[in-house]
Amino acid sequence: MTGGGHGPRPYTFYLLAGLFCLFVLFLYGPMISIYILSFQGPTGGLVFPLKGVSLDWFGALFGQARTGDIGGAFSRSLPLALVTMAATVVISVAAGLAFRKPFVGSSVVFYMALIGLIVPGLVLSIGILVTFNFLGLRASWWGSAFGAHLSWTLPFGLLIMFAVLSRLNPEYEEAARDLGASNWQVLSQVVIPIVFPGIIAVALFGFTLSYDEFPRSWLTVGSRNTLPIEIWTMTTNVTSPALYALGTVTTVISFAVIAAALGSIAYIQRRRRQIGNMR
């Protein structure tokens, strides 16, 4: 290992591997600790060591001795995330198709749509609240919060769809039209199936960003909290592992959504391979 100038390479590999392991531990260690502590026994606290293993703190979230309005917050966050996801997908796909050909003012519209990535979430939340108050409207999770969340998820959806549709070969659409397909058939049977993995990615961004959003929800949801705000409220008055149990539940839901999205992409790719083999 010392000849040919390759002597230091094993040591460099171990050094980089060690640094990577430290990075992973730093990134995921606190999360893993929270997941473990959420299974504390009935007499356990917020720190290690574990005093038994139980599911008591999960029951405390929804039982008679519950620590907050978890069920209500979840019943608002989930529909809000789903509606935001659907709107993000529809608008992103429509805009991506429209921007395939340049039009007057397209650059202005594009950069205006990206402002949501630049403006701080809390500032945007204050602006929406002030606007609703000026118009005499009440802030609500299904109204003002929906607009605030859409301003955050839509730029990501647009960037993804622009990248996906820019690689779509227009010859596929031309061939379909030559075979007598209408514009709707070209869209539904040619374009959408090809870019469907990108649509899944947009949906995933739309759901997860809305489901976990705090700054843009803080002042726009009105008097009824969404789940991130409810969790933040619990940190000020809950001193039990129930807080960790809530974190575990919300993480499992997020992972389930991600797994469903990845499974959908894998299924579509497998179907494409099967159709290609049949041909």
C-alpha atoms as an extended CHARMM CRD file, in Angstrom:
* protein
*
       279  EXT
         1         1  MET       CA              0.0000000000        0.0000000000        0.0000000000  PROA      1               0.0000000000
         2         2  THR       CA              3.0310000000        2.2570000000        0.0590000000  PROA      2               0.0000000000
         3         3  GLY       CA              4.0390000000        2.0110000000       -3.6070000000  PROA      3               0.0000000000
         4         4  GLY       CA              2.7960000000        3.9760000000       -6.5540000000  PROA      4               0.0000000000
         5         5  GLY       CA              1.7890000000        6.9630000000       -4.4480000000  PROA      5               0.0000000000
         6         6  HSD       CA             -1.3000000000        5.1850000000       -3.0510000000  PROA      6               0.0000000000
         7         7  GLY       CA             -0.1610000000        4.9170000000        0.5860000000  PROA      7               0.0000000000
         8         8  PRO       CA             -2.2980000000        7.6770000000        2.1560000000  PROA      8               0.0000000000
         9         9  ARG       CA             -5.5050000000        6.6080000000        0.4310000000  PROA      9               0.0000000000
        10        10  PRO       CA             -6.7190000000        4.0730000000        3.0530000000  PROA      10              0.0000000000
        11        11  TYR       CA             -6.1940000000        6.6250000000        5.8120000000  PROA      11              0.0000000000
        12        12  THR       CA             -8.0570000000        9.2620000000        3.8200000000  PROA      12              0.0000000000
        13        13  PHE       CA            -10.9230000000        6.8310000000        3.2930000000  PROA      13              0.0000000000
        14        14  TYR       CA            -11.2020000000        6.0370000000        7.0010000000  PROA      14              0.0000000000
        15        15  LEU       CA            -11.0070000000        9.7300000000        7.8700000000  PROA      15              0.0000000000
        16        16  LEU       CA            -13.7870000000       10.6450000000        5.4580000000  PROA      16              0.0000000000
        17        17  ALA       CA            -15.8760000000        7.6790000000        6.5730000000  PROA      17              0.0000000000
        18        18  GLY       CA            -15.4530000000        8.7150000000       10.1970000000  PROA      18              0.0000000000
        19        19  LEU       CA            -16.4420000000       12.3070000000        9.4260000000  PROA      19              0.0000000000
        20        20  PHE       CA            -19.4940000000       11.0870000000        7.5510000000  PROA      20              0.0000000000
        21        21  CYS       CA            -20.5380000000        8.8630000000       10.4600000000  PROA      21              0.0000000000
        22        22  LEU       CA            -20.1600000000       11.8060000000       12.8490000000  PROA      22              0.0000000000
        23        23  PHE       CA            -22.2910000000       13.9280000000       10.5500000000  PROA      23              0.0000000000
        24        24  VAL       CA            -25.0160000000       11.2820000000       10.3900000000  PROA      24              0.0000000000
        25        25  LEU       CA            -24.9100000000       10.8800000000       14.1730000000  PROA      25              0.0000000000
        26        26  PHE       CA            -25.1590000000       14.6440000000       14.6490000000  PROA      26              0.0000000000
        27        27  LEU       CA            -28.0470000000       14.8400000000       12.1840000000  PROA      27              0.0000000000
        28        28  TYR       CA            -30.1320000000       11.8750000000       13.3080000000  PROA      28              0.0000000000
        29        29  GLY       CA            -28.9350000000       11.2730000000       16.8690000000  PROA      29              0.0000000000
        30        30  PRO       CA            -31.3400000000       13.7600000000       18.5120000000  PROA      30              0.0000000000
        31        31  MET       CA            -34.2630000000       12.3710000000       16.5060000000  PROA      31              0.0000000000
        32        32  ILE       CA            -33.4440000000        8.7980000000       17.4890000000  PROA      32              0.0000000000
        33        33  SER       CA            -33.1430000000        9.8580000000       21.1280000000  PROA      33              0.0000000000
        34        34  ILE       CA            -36.6070000000       11.4200000000       21.0180000000  PROA      34              0.0000000000
        35        35  TYR       CA            -38.0890000000        8.2750000000       19.4750000000  PROA      35              0.0000000000
        36        36  ILE       CA            -36.5450000000        6.1150000000       22.1920000000  PROA      36              0.0000000000
        37        37  LEU       CA            -37.5940000000        8.4200000000       25.0420000000  PROA      37              0.0000000000
        38        38  SER       CA            -41.1880000000        8.4560000000       23.7820000000  PROA      38              0.0000000000
        39        39  PHE       CA            -41.4240000000        4.8400000000       25.0140000000  PROA      39              0.0000000000
        40        40  GLN       CA            -40.5290000000        5.7640000000       28.6000000000  PROA      40              0.0000000000
        41        41  GLY       CA            -42.2820000000        3.9130000000       31.3870000000  PROA      41              0.0000000000
        42        42  PRO       CA            -45.0560000000        5.5760000000       33.4160000000  PROA      42              0.0000000000
        43        43  THR       CA            -42.5330000000        6.9930000000       35.8840000000  PROA      43              0.0000000000
        44        44  GLY       CA            -40.0230000000        8.0550000000       33.2610000000  PROA      44              0.0000000000
        45        45  GLY       CA            -38.9450000000       11.5920000000       32.5320000000  PROA      45              0.0000000000
        46        46  LEU       CA            -37.5760000000       13.6620000000       29.6910000000  PROA      46              0.0000000000
        47        47  VAL       CA            -34.0290000000       12.3340000000       29.9030000000  PROA      47              0.0000000000
        48        48  PHE       CA            -32.1780000000        9.0480000000       29.9150000000  PROA      48              0.0000000000
        49        49  PRO       CA            -32.0380000000        6.4330000000       31.3400000000  PROA      49              0.0000000000
        50        50  LEU       CA            -35.2670000000        4.7150000000       30.3970000000  PROA      50              0.0000000000
        51        51  LYS       CA            -37.4240000000        3.7190000000       33.3580000000  PROA      51              0.0000000000
        52        52  GLY       CA            -39.2110000000        0.8450000000       31.7750000000  PROA      52              0.0000000000
        53        53  VAL       CA            -40.8250000000        0.6020000000       28.3620000000  PROA      53              0.0000000000
        54        54  SER       CA            -44.4780000000        1.3970000000       27.7050000000  PROA      54              0.0000000000
        55        55  LEU       CA            -46.9500000000        3.0860000000       25.3650000000  PROA      55              0.0000000000
        56        56  ASP       CA            -48.4890000000        5.1780000000       28.1470000000  PROA      56              0.0000000000
        57        57  TRP       CA            -47.3420000000        8.5030000000       26.7430000000  PROA      57              0.0000000000
        58        58  PHE       CA            -48.9240000000        7.7860000000       23.3810000000  PROA      58              0.0000000000
        59        59  GLY       CA            -52.2160000000        7.1310000000       25.1450000000  PROA      59              0.0000000000
        60        60  ALA       CA            -51.8080000000       10.3920000000       27.0460000000  PROA      60              0.0000000000
        61        61  LEU       CA            -51.9900000000       12.2940000000       23.7660000000  PROA      61              0.0000000000
        62        62  PHE       CA            -55.5840000000       11.2580000000       23.0700000000  PROA      62              0.0000000000
        63        63  GLY       CA            -56.8450000000        9.9530000000       26.4360000000  PROA      63              0.0000000000
        64        64  GLN       CA            -58.8230000000       11.7170000000       29.1150000000  PROA      64              0.0000000000
        65        65  ALA       CA            -55.6170000000       13.1640000000       30.5710000000  PROA      65              0.0000000000
        66        66  ARG       CA            -54.4660000000       14.4580000000       27.2150000000  PROA      66              0.0000000000
        67        67  THR       CA            -51.9490000000       17.2700000000       27.1900000000  PROA      67              0.0000000000
        68        68  GLY       CA            -53.3840000000       19.3320000000       24.3350000000  PROA      68              0.0000000000
        69        69  ASP       CA            -55.8390000000       19.4390000000       21.4700000000  PROA      69              0.0000000000
        70        70  ILE       CA            -53.8250000000       16.9500000000       19.4220000000  PROA      70              0.0000000000
        71        71  GLY       CA            -56.8020000000       15.3950000000       17.6880000000  PROA      71              0.0000000000
        72        72  GLY       CA            -58.2400000000       18.7630000000       16.7000000000  PROA      72              0.0000000000
        73        73  ALA       CA            -54.8850000000       20.0810000000       15.5220000000  PROA      73              0.0000000000
        74        74  PHE       CA            -54.3080000000       16.9620000000       13.4370000000  PROA      74              0.0000000000
        75        75  SER       CA            -57.8250000000       17.1950000000       11.9450000000  PROA      75              0.0000000000
        76        76  ARG       CA            -56.8860000000       20.6650000000       10.6930000000  PROA      76              0.0000000000
        77        77  SER       CA            -53.2980000000       20.0570000000        9.6140000000  PROA      77              0.0000000000
        78        78  LEU       CA            -54.0590000000       16.9630000000        7.5290000000  PROA      78              0.0000000000
        79        79  PRO       CA            -56.8500000000       18.4730000000        5.3670000000  PROA      79              0.0000000000
        80        80  LEU       CA            -54.8470000000       21.6870000000        5.0020000000  PROA      80              0.0000000000
        81        81  ALA       CA            -51.8050000000       19.7440000000        3.8220000000  PROA      81              0.0000000000
        82        82  LEU       CA            -53.8810000000       17.6610000000        1.3970000000  PROA      82              0.0000000000
        83        83  VAL       CA            -55.6260000000       20.6800000000       -0.1190000000  PROA      83              0.0000000000
        84        84  THR       CA            -52.3230000000       22.5510000000       -0.3800000000  PROA      84              0.0000000000
        85        85  MET       CA            -50.7710000000       19.4950000000       -2.0270000000  PROA      85              0.0000000000
        86        86  ALA       CA            -53.5930000000       19.2440000000       -4.5950000000  PROA      86              0.0000000000
        87        87  ALA       CA            -53.4760000000       22.9580000000       -5.4060000000  PROA      87              0.0000000000
        88        88  THR       CA            -49.6920000000       22.8850000000       -5.7040000000  PROA      88              0.0000000000
        89        89  VAL       CA            -49.8300000000       19.9570000000       -8.1400000000  PROA      89              0.0000000000
        90        90  VAL       CA            -52.5690000000       21.4590000000      -10.3320000000  PROA      90              0.0000000000
        91        91  ILE       CA            -51.0260000000       24.9380000000      -10.5150000000  PROA      91              0.0000000000
        92        92  SER       CA            -47.4760000000       23.6400000000      -10.9860000000  PROA      92              0.0000000000
        93        93  VAL       CA            -48.4310000000       21.3030000000      -13.8340000000  PROA      93              0.0000000000
        94        94  ALA       CA            -50.5390000000       23.9760000000      -15.5360000000  PROA      94              0.0000000000
        95        95  ALA       CA            -47.7960000000       26.5840000000      -15.1730000000  PROA      95              0.0000000000
        96        96  GLY       CA            -45.1450000000       24.1420000000      -16.3480000000  PROA      96              0.0000000000
        97        97  LEU       CA            -47.1260000000       23.4350000000      -19.5040000000  PROA      97              0.0000000000
        98        98  ALA       CA            -47.7760000000       27.1330000000      -20.0870000000  PROA      98              0.0000000000
        99        99  PHE       CA            -44.1160000000       28.1150000000      -19.6490000000  PROA      99              0.0000000000
       100       100  ARG       CA            -42.9350000000       25.6250000000      -22.2720000000  PROA      100             0.0000000000
       101       101  LYS       CA            -43.4910000000       28.4240000000      -24.7860000000  PROA      101             0.0000000000
       102       102  PRO       CA            -42.3840000000       31.9850000000      -23.9970000000  PROA      102             0.0000000000
       103       103  PHE       CA            -45.0640000000       34.6450000000      -23.6700000000  PROA      103             0.0000000000
       104       104  VAL       CA            -45.1580000000       38.3250000000      -22.8050000000  PROA      104             0.0000000000
       105       105  GLY       CA            -44.3720000000       38.8570000000      -19.1440000000  PROA      105             0.0000000000
       106       106  SER       CA            -43.3460000000       35.2490000000      -18.4930000000  PROA      106             0.0000000000
       107       107  SER       CA            -40.1360000000       36.2770000000      -16.7210000000  PROA      107             0.0000000000
       108       108  VAL       CA            -42.0030000000       38.6710000000      -14.4300000000  PROA      108             0.0000000000
       109       109  VAL       CA            -44.5840000000       36.0260000000      -13.5580000000  PROA      109             0.0000000000
       110       110  PHE       CA            -41.8550000000       33.4550000000      -12.8960000000  PROA      110             0.0000000000
       111       111  TYR       CA            -39.8710000000       35.6400000000      -10.5150000000  PROA      111             0.0000000000
       112       112  MET       CA            -43.0120000000       36.8700000000       -8.7800000000  PROA      112             0.0000000000
       113       113  ALA       CA            -43.9190000000       33.2420000000       -8.0950000000  PROA      113             0.0000000000
       114       114  LEU       CA            -40.5210000000       32.6760000000       -6.4750000000  PROA      114             0.0000000000
       115       115  ILE       CA            -40.8760000000       35.5480000000       -4.0250000000  PROA      115             0.0000000000
       116       116  GLY       CA            -42.3250000000       33.1050000000       -1.5140000000  PROA      116             0.0000000000
       117       117  LEU       CA            -38.8770000000       31.5100000000       -1.2060000000  PROA      117             0.0000000000
       118       118  ILE       CA            -37.2560000000       34.8530000000       -0.3990000000  PROA      118             0.0000000000
       119       119  VAL       CA            -39.6830000000       36.5640000000        1.9660000000  PROA      119             0.0000000000
       120       120  PRO       CA            -39.3130000000       35.3100000000        5.5820000000  PROA      120             0.0000000000
       121       121  GLY       CA            -42.2560000000       33.1920000000        6.6140000000  PROA      121             0.0000000000
       122       122  LEU       CA            -43.0720000000       35.2410000000        9.6970000000  PROA      122             0.0000000000
       123       123  VAL       CA            -43.0900000000       38.4900000000        7.6960000000  PROA      123             0.0000000000
       124       124  LEU       CA            -45.4240000000       36.9160000000        5.1600000000  PROA      124             0.0000000000
       125       125  SER       CA            -47.6610000000       35.6720000000        7.9550000000  PROA      125             0.0000000000
       126       126  ILE       CA            -47.9130000000       39.1880000000        9.4140000000  PROA      126             0.0000000000
       127       127  GLY       CA            -48.6660000000       40.6590000000        5.9870000000  PROA      127             0.0000000000
       128       128  ILE       CA            -51.4840000000       38.1960000000        5.3230000000  PROA      128             0.0000000000
       129       129  LEU       CA            -52.9890000000       38.8150000000        8.7630000000  PROA      129             0.0000000000
       130       130  VAL       CA            -52.8930000000       42.5980000000        8.2820000000  PROA      130             0.0000000000
       131       131  THR       CA            -54.4740000000       42.2550000000        4.8350000000  PROA      131             0.0000000000
       132       132  PHE       CA            -57.2930000000       40.0460000000        6.1160000000  PROA      132             0.0000000000
       133       133  ASN       CA            -57.9700000000       42.4490000000        8.9830000000  PROA      133             0.0000000000
       134       134  PHE       CA            -58.0440000000       45.3850000000        6.5610000000  PROA      134             0.0000000000
       135       135  LEU       CA            -60.5880000000       43.5540000000        4.3950000000  PROA      135             0.0000000000
       136       136  GLY       CA            -62.6720000000       42.6540000000        7.4220000000  PROA      136             0.0000000000
       137       137  LEU       CA            -62.0220000000       38.9230000000        7.0600000000  PROA      137             0.0000000000
       138       138  ARG       CA            -61.2030000000       36.4630000000        9.8180000000  PROA      138             0.0000000000
       139       139  ALA       CA            -57.9750000000       34.5230000000        9.7170000000  PROA      139             0.0000000000
       140       140  SER       CA            -58.6050000000       30.7830000000        9.5060000000  PROA      140             0.0000000000
       141       141  TRP       CA            -56.6820000000       27.6040000000        8.8060000000  PROA      141             0.0000000000
       142       142  TRP       CA            -58.7580000000       26.9180000000        5.6690000000  PROA      142             0.0000000000
       143       143  GLY       CA            -58.5090000000       30.4720000000        4.2770000000  PROA      143             0.0000000000
       144       144  SER       CA            -55.5740000000       32.6870000000        5.1520000000  PROA      144             0.0000000000
       145       145  ALA       CA            -53.3720000000       29.7760000000        6.2430000000  PROA      145             0.0000000000
       146       146  PHE       CA            -54.0490000000       27.9840000000        2.9720000000  PROA      146             0.0000000000
       147       147  GLY       CA            -52.8400000000       31.0040000000        1.0030000000  PROA      147             0.0000000000
       148       148  ALA       CA            -49.7730000000       31.3290000000        3.2140000000  PROA      148             0.0000000000
       149       149  HSD       CA            -48.8760000000       27.6670000000        2.7840000000  PROA      149             0.0000000000
       150       150  LEU       CA            -49.4230000000       27.8260000000       -0.9650000000  PROA      150             0.0000000000
       151       151  SER       CA            -46.9870000000       30.7390000000       -1.2140000000  PROA      151             0.0000000000
       152       152  TRP       CA            -44.3780000000       28.4090000000        0.3020000000  PROA      152             0.0000000000
       153       153  THR       CA            -45.0890000000       25.1550000000       -1.5210000000  PROA      153             0.0000000000
       154       154  LEU       CA            -45.8420000000       26.5480000000       -4.9730000000  PROA      154             0.0000000000
       155       155  PRO       CA            -42.3100000000       27.8060000000       -5.7920000000  PROA      155             0.0000000000
       156       156  PHE       CA            -40.8950000000       24.3330000000       -5.1160000000  PROA      156             0.0000000000
       157       157  GLY       CA            -43.5770000000       22.7480000000       -7.2800000000  PROA      157             0.0000000000
       158       158  LEU       CA            -42.9210000000       25.1910000000      -10.1100000000  PROA      158             0.0000000000
       159       159  LEU       CA            -39.1750000000       24.6100000000      -10.0860000000  PROA      159             0.0000000000
       160       160  ILE       CA            -39.6560000000       20.8330000000      -10.1610000000  PROA      160             0.0000000000
       161       161  MET       CA            -42.2040000000       20.8740000000      -12.9840000000  PROA      161             0.0000000000
       162       162  PHE       CA            -40.1780000000       23.3520000000      -15.0380000000  PROA      162             0.0000000000
       163       163  ALA       CA            -37.1900000000       21.0250000000      -14.7860000000  PROA      163             0.0000000000
       164       164  VAL       CA            -39.2450000000       17.9190000000      -15.6060000000  PROA      164             0.0000000000
       165       165  LEU       CA            -41.1570000000       19.3960000000      -18.5290000000  PROA      165             0.0000000000
       166       166  SER       CA            -38.0470000000       21.0000000000      -20.0120000000  PROA      166             0.0000000000
       167       167  ARG       CA            -36.7050000000       17.4830000000      -20.6300000000  PROA      167             0.0000000000
       168       168  LEU       CA            -39.9360000000       16.2390000000      -22.2200000000  PROA      168             0.0000000000
       169       169  ASN       CA            -39.3310000000       15.5320000000      -25.8940000000  PROA      169             0.0000000000
       170       170  PRO       CA            -42.0890000000       17.2930000000      -27.9130000000  PROA      170             0.0000000000
       171       171  GLU       CA            -41.8130000000       14.6000000000      -30.5810000000  PROA      171             0.0000000000
       172       172  TYR       CA            -43.9150000000       12.3160000000      -28.3600000000  PROA      172             0.0000000000
       173       173  GLU       CA            -46.7750000000       14.8090000000      -28.4770000000  PROA      173             0.0000000000
       174       174  GLU       CA            -46.3670000000       15.3700000000      -32.2040000000  PROA      174             0.0000000000
       175       175  ALA       CA            -46.4940000000       11.6190000000      -32.8420000000  PROA      175             0.0000000000
       176       176  ALA       CA            -49.6820000000       11.3140000000      -30.7940000000  PROA      176             0.0000000000
       177       177  ARG       CA            -51.3240000000       14.1370000000      -32.7470000000  PROA      177             0.0000000000
       178       178  ASP       CA            -50.2720000000       12.5410000000      -36.0160000000  PROA      178             0.0000000000
       179       179  LEU       CA            -52.1190000000        9.4240000000      -34.8850000000  PROA      179             0.0000000000
       180       180  GLY       CA            -55.2880000000       11.4610000000      -34.3770000000  PROA      180             0.0000000000
       181       181  ALA       CA            -55.1220000000       12.1650000000      -30.6300000000  PROA      181             0.0000000000
       182       182  SER       CA            -56.8550000000       15.2640000000      -29.3350000000  PROA      182             0.0000000000
       183       183  ASN       CA            -55.1140000000       17.7910000000      -27.1000000000  PROA      183             0.0000000000
       184       184  TRP       CA            -56.7730000000       16.2480000000      -24.0400000000  PROA      184             0.0000000000
       185       185  GLN       CA            -55.6860000000       12.7500000000      -25.0510000000  PROA      185             0.0000000000
       186       186  VAL       CA            -52.1310000000       13.9730000000      -25.6160000000  PROA      186             0.0000000000
       187       187  LEU       CA            -52.1100000000       15.5010000000      -22.1420000000  PROA      187             0.0000000000
       188       188  SER       CA            -53.7710000000       12.6350000000      -20.2810000000  PROA      188             0.0000000000
       189       189  GLN       CA            -52.2840000000        9.6700000000      -22.1310000000  PROA      189             0.0000000000
       190       190  VAL       CA            -48.8420000000       10.9340000000      -23.1600000000  PROA      190             0.0000000000
       191       191  VAL       CA            -47.6260000000       13.9000000000      -21.1440000000  PROA      191             0.0000000000
       192       192  ILE       CA            -49.0060000000       13.0480000000      -17.6950000000  PROA      192             0.0000000000
       193       193  PRO       CA            -47.7790000000        9.4060000000      -17.6570000000  PROA      193             0.0000000000
       194       194  ILE       CA            -44.2830000000       10.5110000000      -18.6920000000  PROA      194             0.0000000000
       195       195  VAL       CA            -43.9560000000       13.2790000000      -16.0930000000  PROA      195             0.0000000000
       196       196  PHE       CA            -45.8960000000       11.4450000000      -13.3670000000  PROA      196             0.0000000000
       197       197  PRO       CA            -42.8150000000       10.8260000000      -11.1630000000  PROA      197             0.0000000000
       198       198  GLY       CA            -42.2500000000       14.5830000000      -11.1870000000  PROA      198             0.0000000000
       199       199  ILE       CA            -45.8830000000       15.1330000000      -10.2080000000  PROA      199             0.0000000000
       200       200  ILE       CA            -45.4140000000       12.7420000000       -7.2870000000  PROA      200             0.0000000000
       201       201  ALA       CA            -42.3620000000       14.7710000000       -6.2270000000  PROA      201             0.0000000000
       202       202  VAL       CA            -44.4030000000       17.9930000000       -6.3560000000  PROA      202             0.0000000000
       203       203  ALA       CA            -47.1710000000       16.3690000000       -4.3110000000  PROA      203             0.0000000000
       204       204  LEU       CA            -44.6410000000       15.1680000000       -1.7510000000  PROA      204             0.0000000000
       205       205  PHE       CA            -43.1510000000       18.6290000000       -1.3820000000  PROA      205             0.0000000000
       206       206  GLY       CA            -46.5850000000       20.2070000000       -1.1610000000  PROA      206             0.0000000000
       207       207  PHE       CA            -47.7920000000       17.8720000000        1.5740000000  PROA      207             0.0000000000
       208       208  THR       CA            -44.6870000000       17.7550000000        3.7700000000  PROA      208             0.0000000000
       209       209  LEU       CA            -43.9500000000       21.4870000000        3.5850000000  PROA      209             0.0000000000
       210       210  SER       CA            -47.5290000000       22.3710000000        4.5040000000  PROA      210             0.0000000000
       211       211  TYR       CA            -47.8890000000       19.6790000000        7.1590000000  PROA      211             0.0000000000
       212       212  ASP       CA            -44.7580000000       20.8590000000        9.0000000000  PROA      212             0.0000000000
       213       213  GLU       CA            -45.0430000000       24.6050000000        8.3950000000  PROA      213             0.0000000000
       214       214  PHE       CA            -44.8470000000       26.8590000000       11.4650000000  PROA      214             0.0000000000
       215       215  PRO       CA            -43.8630000000       30.4910000000       10.6200000000  PROA      215             0.0000000000
       216       216  ARG       CA            -46.5050000000       30.9300000000        7.9130000000  PROA      216             0.0000000000
       217       217  SER       CA            -49.1230000000       29.3190000000       10.1500000000  PROA      217             0.0000000000
       218       218  TRP       CA            -48.4570000000       31.1820000000       13.3610000000  PROA      218             0.0000000000
       219       219  LEU       CA            -50.6290000000       34.2510000000       12.6770000000  PROA      219             0.0000000000
       220       220  THR       CA            -52.7570000000       32.9760000000        9.8100000000  PROA      220             0.0000000000
       221       221  VAL       CA            -54.5550000000       29.9600000000       11.3100000000  PROA      221             0.0000000000
       222       222  GLY       CA            -56.7840000000       32.0290000000       13.5530000000  PROA      222             0.0000000000
       223       223  SER       CA            -57.8370000000       30.7530000000       16.9550000000  PROA      223             0.0000000000
       224       224  ARG       CA            -57.4810000000       27.0520000000       16.1410000000  PROA      224             0.0000000000
       225       225  ASN       CA            -53.9680000000       25.6810000000       16.0000000000  PROA      225             0.0000000000
       226       226  THR       CA            -52.4710000000       23.4110000000       13.4120000000  PROA      226             0.0000000000
       227       227  LEU       CA            -50.2430000000       20.5780000000       14.5660000000  PROA      227             0.0000000000
       228       228  PRO       CA            -46.8560000000       22.4010000000       14.4370000000  PROA      228             0.0000000000
       229       229  ILE       CA            -48.2600000000       25.2780000000       16.4870000000  PROA      229             0.0000000000
       230       230  GLU       CA            -49.8520000000       22.8440000000       18.9360000000  PROA      230             0.0000000000
       231       231  ILE       CA            -46.4860000000       21.1220000000       19.3650000000  PROA      231             0.0000000000
       232       232  TRP       CA            -44.8020000000       24.4810000000       19.9740000000  PROA      232             0.0000000000
       233       233  THR       CA            -47.4790000000       25.3410000000       22.5550000000  PROA      233             0.0000000000
       234       234  MET       CA            -46.8960000000       22.0240000000       24.2940000000  PROA      234             0.0000000000
       235       235  THR       CA            -43.1910000000       22.8100000000       24.7320000000  PROA      235             0.0000000000
       236       236  THR       CA            -44.1730000000       25.6620000000       27.0620000000  PROA      236             0.0000000000
       237       237  ASN       CA            -46.4690000000       23.6780000000       29.3730000000  PROA      237             0.0000000000
       238       238  VAL       CA            -45.7260000000       19.9680000000       28.9350000000  PROA      238             0.0000000000
       239       239  THR       CA            -42.8650000000       18.4040000000       30.8720000000  PROA      239             0.0000000000
       240       240  SER       CA            -43.4740000000       14.7350000000       30.1490000000  PROA      240             0.0000000000
       241       241  PRO       CA            -42.4640000000       12.2480000000       27.4210000000  PROA      241             0.0000000000
       242       242  ALA       CA            -45.8760000000       12.8620000000       25.8470000000  PROA      242             0.0000000000
       243       243  LEU       CA            -44.1360000000       15.6040000000       23.8900000000  PROA      243             0.0000000000
       244       244  TYR       CA            -41.6910000000       13.0330000000       22.5050000000  PROA      244             0.0000000000
       245       245  ALA       CA            -44.5700000000       10.6720000000       21.7250000000  PROA      245             0.0000000000
       246       246  LEU       CA            -46.2090000000       13.3900000000       19.6590000000  PROA      246             0.0000000000
       247       247  GLY       CA            -42.9670000000       13.9130000000       17.7620000000  PROA      247             0.0000000000
       248       248  THR       CA            -42.7800000000       10.1970000000       17.0290000000  PROA      248             0.0000000000
       249       249  VAL       CA            -46.3740000000       10.0700000000       15.7630000000  PROA      249             0.0000000000
       250       250  THR       CA            -45.9290000000       13.0370000000       13.4350000000  PROA      250             0.0000000000
       251       251  THR       CA            -42.6640000000       11.6150000000       12.0990000000  PROA      251             0.0000000000
       252       252  VAL       CA            -44.2770000000        8.2540000000       11.3770000000  PROA      252             0.0000000000
       253       253  ILE       CA            -47.0110000000       10.0240000000        9.4140000000  PROA      253             0.0000000000
       254       254  SER       CA            -44.4330000000       11.9780000000        7.3910000000  PROA      254             0.0000000000
       255       255  PHE       CA            -42.4480000000        8.8110000000        6.6670000000  PROA      255             0.0000000000
       256       256  ALA       CA            -45.6430000000        7.0200000000        5.6200000000  PROA      256             0.0000000000
       257       257  VAL       CA            -46.3990000000        9.7550000000        3.0870000000  PROA      257             0.0000000000
       258       258  ILE       CA            -42.8390000000        9.6160000000        1.7430000000  PROA      258             0.0000000000
       259       259  ALA       CA            -42.9910000000        5.8160000000        1.5010000000  PROA      259             0.0000000000
       260       260  ALA       CA            -46.3020000000        6.0180000000       -0.3860000000  PROA      260             0.0000000000
       261       261  ALA       CA            -44.8140000000        8.5260000000       -2.8260000000  PROA      261             0.0000000000
       262       262  LEU       CA            -41.7000000000        6.4380000000       -3.4290000000  PROA      262             0.0000000000
       263       263  GLY       CA            -43.8340000000        3.3210000000       -3.7960000000  PROA      263             0.0000000000
       264       264  SER       CA            -45.9620000000        5.0600000000       -6.4210000000  PROA      264             0.0000000000
       265       265  ILE       CA            -42.8770000000        6.0310000000       -8.4050000000  PROA      265             0.0000000000
       266       266  ALA       CA            -41.4810000000        2.4940000000       -8.1750000000  PROA      266             0.0000000000
       267       267  TYR       CA            -44.8110000000        1.0350000000       -9.3250000000  PROA      267             0.0000000000
       268       268  ILE       CA            -44.9750000000        3.3520000000      -12.3230000000  PROA      268             0.0000000000
       269       269  GLN       CA            -41.4170000000        2.5480000000      -13.3470000000  PROA      269             0.0000000000
       270       270  ARG       CA            -42.1160000000       -1.1730000000      -13.0470000000  PROA      270             0.0000000000
       271       271  ARG       CA            -45.2300000000       -0.8210000000      -15.1940000000  PROA      271             0.0000000000
       272       272  ARG       CA            -43.2180000000        1.0500000000      -17.8040000000  PROA      272             0.0000000000
       273       273  ARG       CA            -40.6290000000       -1.7100000000      -17.9230000000  PROA      273             0.0000000000
       274       274  GLN       CA            -43.3730000000       -4.3490000000      -18.2770000000  PROA      274             0.0000000000
       275       275  ILE       CA            -45.0110000000       -2.4470000000      -21.1400000000  PROA      275             0.0000000000
       276       276  GLY       CA            -41.6190000000       -1.9830000000      -22.7860000000  PROA      276             0.0000000000
       277       277  ASN       CA            -40.8710000000       -5.7160000000      -22.5370000000  PROA      277             0.0000000000
       278       278  MET       CA            -44.2650000000       -6.5640000000      -24.0470000000  PROA      278             0.0000000000
       279       279  ARG       CA            -43.4630000000       -4.3890000000      -27.0170000000  PROA      279             0.0000000000
